[in-house]
Structures are given as structure tokens and as C-alpha cells.
Amino acid sequence: QVPLVESGGGLVQPGGSLRLSCAASERFSSISPMGWYRQAPKNQRELVADISASGTPTYSDSVKGRFTISRANAKNEVYLQMNSLKPDDTGVYYCKMLSTGGVYWGQGTHVTVSS
């Protein structure tokens, strides 16, 4: 029933790595731009990275060089490889998809970076 399903969040020490995954329902017939946003406690939701339907990525300045966004070929599946994690990366990470029918969001997956 849910349009997007996320996984991969958890607790990791500073300097560690996590890989987030997001898959859209097969009922979506076209390949759409997708991305990752995050919301830290007491902060607004912010863009982390996004990727076009053709695979062109963009990143926020705070994660450039540490995170890599990618997608499966010809599918609405997106991944976020997060390396060299910092405490400031802590938050709830949300998957986003922009389709012709509107904007869709996942439920969010928690990422906590702490020693």
C-alpha cells in the first residue's frame, strides 16, 4: 500500500558507514527523479542528495565527498551510501520520489551517529 519503502538506518559510531535503500511500488509505470532528505531533531527537513531519472546526482554541500547516491537501472529504486559519518548526520532520513502524479515520501529511517 505504501508508495515507498526504506531500510538501512541504524546506530553507527563516528567515522562509520551505512547504506540506505528505497524502493517504490511497481504500480509506478515511469522512471522518476528520486532523492534523500533528512530531518535532525528540532530542525527542518533538508535535502541530502537527489538523482535524476537518467542517473545524474546532486549533493548538499554538507555531504559532498562522503555520500554517494545511486539508482537501479530502469527502476524506481535509490540507494545512499554514507561514509565517514559524523554526529551532525544524525536524523530521520526520508526517501522522496517526484512522479507525474505528485510527490511521494517514505516513512523515514533513523540514523544515529554517536559513540
PDB file of C-alpha atoms in Angstrom:
ATOM      1  CA  GLN A   1       0.000   0.000   0.000  1.00  0.00           C
ATOM      2  CA  VAL A   2       2.787   2.427   0.881  1.00  0.00           C
ATOM      3  CA  PRO A   3       4.381   4.053  -2.175  1.00  0.00           C
ATOM      4  CA  LEU A   4       7.982   3.982  -0.896  1.00  0.00           C
ATOM      5  CA  VAL A   5       9.746   1.515   1.404  1.00  0.00           C
ATOM      6  CA  GLU A   6      13.023   2.450   3.124  1.00  0.00           C
ATOM      7  CA  SER A   7      15.595   0.419   5.014  1.00  0.00           C
ATOM      8  CA  GLY A   8      19.173   0.540   6.268  1.00  0.00           C
ATOM      9  CA  GLY A   9      19.097   3.008   9.137  1.00  0.00           C
ATOM     10  CA  GLY A  10      20.678   2.314  12.487  1.00  0.00           C
ATOM     11  CA  LEU A  11      23.242   3.283  15.086  1.00  0.00           C
ATOM     12  CA  VAL A  12      26.838   3.783  13.996  1.00  0.00           C
ATOM     13  CA  GLN A  13      29.968   5.274  15.519  1.00  0.00           C
ATOM     14  CA  PRO A  14      31.564   8.416  14.088  1.00  0.00           C
ATOM     15  CA  GLY A  15      33.621   7.530  11.033  1.00  0.00           C
ATOM     16  CA  GLY A  16      31.466   4.520  10.243  1.00  0.00           C
ATOM     17  CA  SER A  17      29.266   3.745   7.255  1.00  0.00           C
ATOM     18  CA  LEU A  18      25.656   2.927   6.465  1.00  0.00           C
ATOM     19  CA  ARG A  19      23.792   2.143   3.255  1.00  0.00           C
ATOM     20  CA  LEU A  20      20.171   3.233   2.892  1.00  0.00           C
ATOM     21  CA  SER A  21      17.784   1.711   0.368  1.00  0.00           C
ATOM     22  CA  CYS A  22      14.442   2.844  -1.001  1.00  0.00           C
ATOM     23  CA  ALA A  23      12.123   1.114  -3.446  1.00  0.00           C
ATOM     24  CA  ALA A  24       8.923   2.418  -4.982  1.00  0.00           C
ATOM     25  CA  SER A  25       5.842   0.364  -5.622  1.00  0.00           C
ATOM     26  CA  GLU A  26       5.754  -1.377  -9.000  1.00  0.00           C
ATOM     27  CA  ARG A  27       2.486   0.384  -9.767  1.00  0.00           C
ATOM     28  CA  PHE A  28       4.508   3.432 -10.888  1.00  0.00           C
ATOM     29  CA  SER A  29       4.996   2.975 -14.610  1.00  0.00           C
ATOM     30  CA  SER A  30       7.604   5.650 -15.373  1.00  0.00           C
ATOM     31  CA  ILE A  31      11.135   6.208 -14.086  1.00  0.00           C
ATOM     32  CA  SER A  32      11.091   9.275 -11.848  1.00  0.00           C
ATOM     33  CA  PRO A  33      13.596  11.548 -10.125  1.00  0.00           C
ATOM     34  CA  MET A  34      14.287  10.429  -6.560  1.00  0.00           C
ATOM     35  CA  GLY A  35      16.239  11.668  -3.595  1.00  0.00           C
ATOM     36  CA  TRP A  36      17.028  11.613   0.091  1.00  0.00           C
ATOM     37  CA  TYR A  37      16.144  14.227   2.688  1.00  0.00           C
ATOM     38  CA  ARG A  38      16.864  14.263   6.392  1.00  0.00           C
ATOM     39  CA  GLN A  39      15.448  15.932   9.451  1.00  0.00           C
ATOM     40  CA  ALA A  40      17.555  16.354  12.565  1.00  0.00           C
ATOM     41  CA  PRO A  41      15.906  16.853  15.950  1.00  0.00           C
ATOM     42  CA  LYS A  42      14.403  20.331  16.191  1.00  0.00           C
ATOM     43  CA  ASN A  43      15.417  21.145  12.604  1.00  0.00           C
ATOM     44  CA  GLN A  44      13.625  21.431   9.286  1.00  0.00           C
ATOM     45  CA  ARG A  45      13.792  18.726   6.667  1.00  0.00           C
ATOM     46  CA  GLU A  46      16.697  19.332   4.296  1.00  0.00           C
ATOM     47  CA  LEU A  47      17.925  17.914   1.022  1.00  0.00           C
ATOM     48  CA  VAL A  48      20.787  15.419   1.266  1.00  0.00           C
ATOM     49  CA  ALA A  49      21.077  14.202  -2.324  1.00  0.00           C
ATOM     50  CA  ASP A  50      18.934  13.532  -5.340  1.00  0.00           C
ATOM     51  CA  ILE A  51      19.269  11.750  -8.644  1.00  0.00           C
ATOM     52  CA  SER A  52      17.585  12.253 -11.991  1.00  0.00           C
ATOM     53  CA  ALA A  53      15.770   9.603 -13.976  1.00  0.00           C
ATOM     54  CA  SER A  54      18.889   9.287 -16.140  1.00  0.00           C
ATOM     55  CA  GLY A  55      21.207   8.880 -13.140  1.00  0.00           C
ATOM     56  CA  THR A  56      22.686  12.350 -12.668  1.00  0.00           C
ATOM     57  CA  PRO A  57      23.318  13.006  -8.949  1.00  0.00           C
ATOM     58  CA  THR A  58      23.389  16.190  -6.908  1.00  0.00           C
ATOM     59  CA  TYR A  59      24.513  16.644  -3.294  1.00  0.00           C
ATOM     60  CA  SER A  60      24.198  19.117  -0.497  1.00  0.00           C
ATOM     61  CA  ASP A  61      27.463  20.778   0.495  1.00  0.00           C
ATOM     62  CA  SER A  62      27.491  19.068   3.875  1.00  0.00           C
ATOM     63  CA  VAL A  63      27.734  15.548   2.399  1.00  0.00           C
ATOM     64  CA  LYS A  64      29.821  16.057  -0.741  1.00  0.00           C
ATOM     65  CA  GLY A  65      32.722  13.637  -0.857  1.00  0.00           C
ATOM     66  CA  ARG A  66      31.238  11.394   1.839  1.00  0.00           C
ATOM     67  CA  PHE A  67      27.858  10.231   0.500  1.00  0.00           C
ATOM     68  CA  THR A  68      27.034   8.602  -2.829  1.00  0.00           C
ATOM     69  CA  ILE A  69      23.543   8.338  -4.278  1.00  0.00           C
ATOM     70  CA  SER A  70      22.750   5.770  -6.949  1.00  0.00           C
ATOM     71  CA  ARG A  71      19.776   4.043  -8.522  1.00  0.00           C
ATOM     72  CA  ALA A  72      18.934   0.760 -10.156  1.00  0.00           C
ATOM     73  CA  ASN A  73      18.663   0.670 -13.931  1.00  0.00           C
ATOM     74  CA  ALA A  74      15.155   1.325 -15.249  1.00  0.00           C
ATOM     75  CA  LYS A  75      13.644   1.106 -11.755  1.00  0.00           C
ATOM     76  CA  ASN A  76      12.478   3.498  -9.069  1.00  0.00           C
ATOM     77  CA  GLU A  77      14.996   2.197  -6.546  1.00  0.00           C
ATOM     78  CA  VAL A  78      17.524   4.503  -4.932  1.00  0.00           C
ATOM     79  CA  TYR A  79      20.437   3.976  -2.547  1.00  0.00           C
ATOM     80  CA  LEU A  80      22.522   6.216  -0.342  1.00  0.00           C
ATOM     81  CA  GLN A  81      25.990   5.046   0.653  1.00  0.00           C
ATOM     82  CA  MET A  82      27.077   7.091   3.663  1.00  0.00           C
ATOM     83  CA  ASN A  83      30.749   7.036   4.645  1.00  0.00           C
ATOM     84  CA  SER A  84      32.765   8.957   7.228  1.00  0.00           C
ATOM     85  CA  LEU A  85      29.622   9.615   9.218  1.00  0.00           C
ATOM     86  CA  LYS A  86      29.563  12.482  11.690  1.00  0.00           C
ATOM     87  CA  PRO A  87      27.299  13.189  14.668  1.00  0.00           C
ATOM     88  CA  ASP A  88      25.740  16.026  12.641  1.00  0.00           C
ATOM     89  CA  ASP A  89      24.459  13.410  10.184  1.00  0.00           C
ATOM     90  CA  THR A  90      22.064  12.141  12.849  1.00  0.00           C
ATOM     91  CA  GLY A  91      18.413  12.379  11.921  1.00  0.00           C
ATOM     92  CA  VAL A  92      15.498  10.741  10.198  1.00  0.00           C
ATOM     93  CA  TYR A  93      16.207  10.085   6.524  1.00  0.00           C
ATOM     94  CA  TYR A  94      13.304  10.196   4.086  1.00  0.00           C
ATOM     95  CA  CYS A  95      13.135   8.893   0.548  1.00  0.00           C
ATOM     96  CA  LYS A  96      11.385  11.106  -1.997  1.00  0.00           C
ATOM     97  CA  MET A  97      10.053  10.469  -5.478  1.00  0.00           C
ATOM     98  CA  LEU A  98       8.684  13.017  -7.922  1.00  0.00           C
ATOM     99  CA  SER A  99       6.213  11.474 -10.329  1.00  0.00           C
ATOM    100  CA  THR A 100       3.652  12.855 -12.743  1.00  0.00           C
ATOM    101  CA  GLY A 101       1.040  12.207 -10.048  1.00  0.00           C
ATOM    102  CA  GLY A 102       2.799  14.239  -7.377  1.00  0.00           C
ATOM    103  CA  VAL A 103       5.465  13.994  -4.694  1.00  0.00           C
ATOM    104  CA  TYR A 104       5.728  10.806  -2.632  1.00  0.00           C
ATOM    105  CA  TRP A 105       7.593  10.258   0.644  1.00  0.00           C
ATOM    106  CA  GLY A 106       8.707   7.232   2.580  1.00  0.00           C
ATOM    107  CA  GLN A 107       8.057   6.733   6.283  1.00  0.00           C
ATOM    108  CA  GLY A 108      11.655   7.597   7.193  1.00  0.00           C
ATOM    109  CA  THR A 109      14.521   5.588   8.641  1.00  0.00           C
ATOM    110  CA  HIS A 110      16.514   6.659  11.700  1.00  0.00           C
ATOM    111  CA  VAL A 111      20.247   7.266  11.516  1.00  0.00           C
ATOM    112  CA  THR A 112      22.135   7.903  14.743  1.00  0.00           C
ATOM    113  CA  VAL A 113      25.859   8.671  14.728  1.00  0.00           C
ATOM    114  CA  SER A 114      27.214   8.524  18.256  1.00  0.00           C
ATOM    115  CA  SER A 115      29.960   6.961  20.328  1.00  0.00           C
TER     116      SER A 115
END
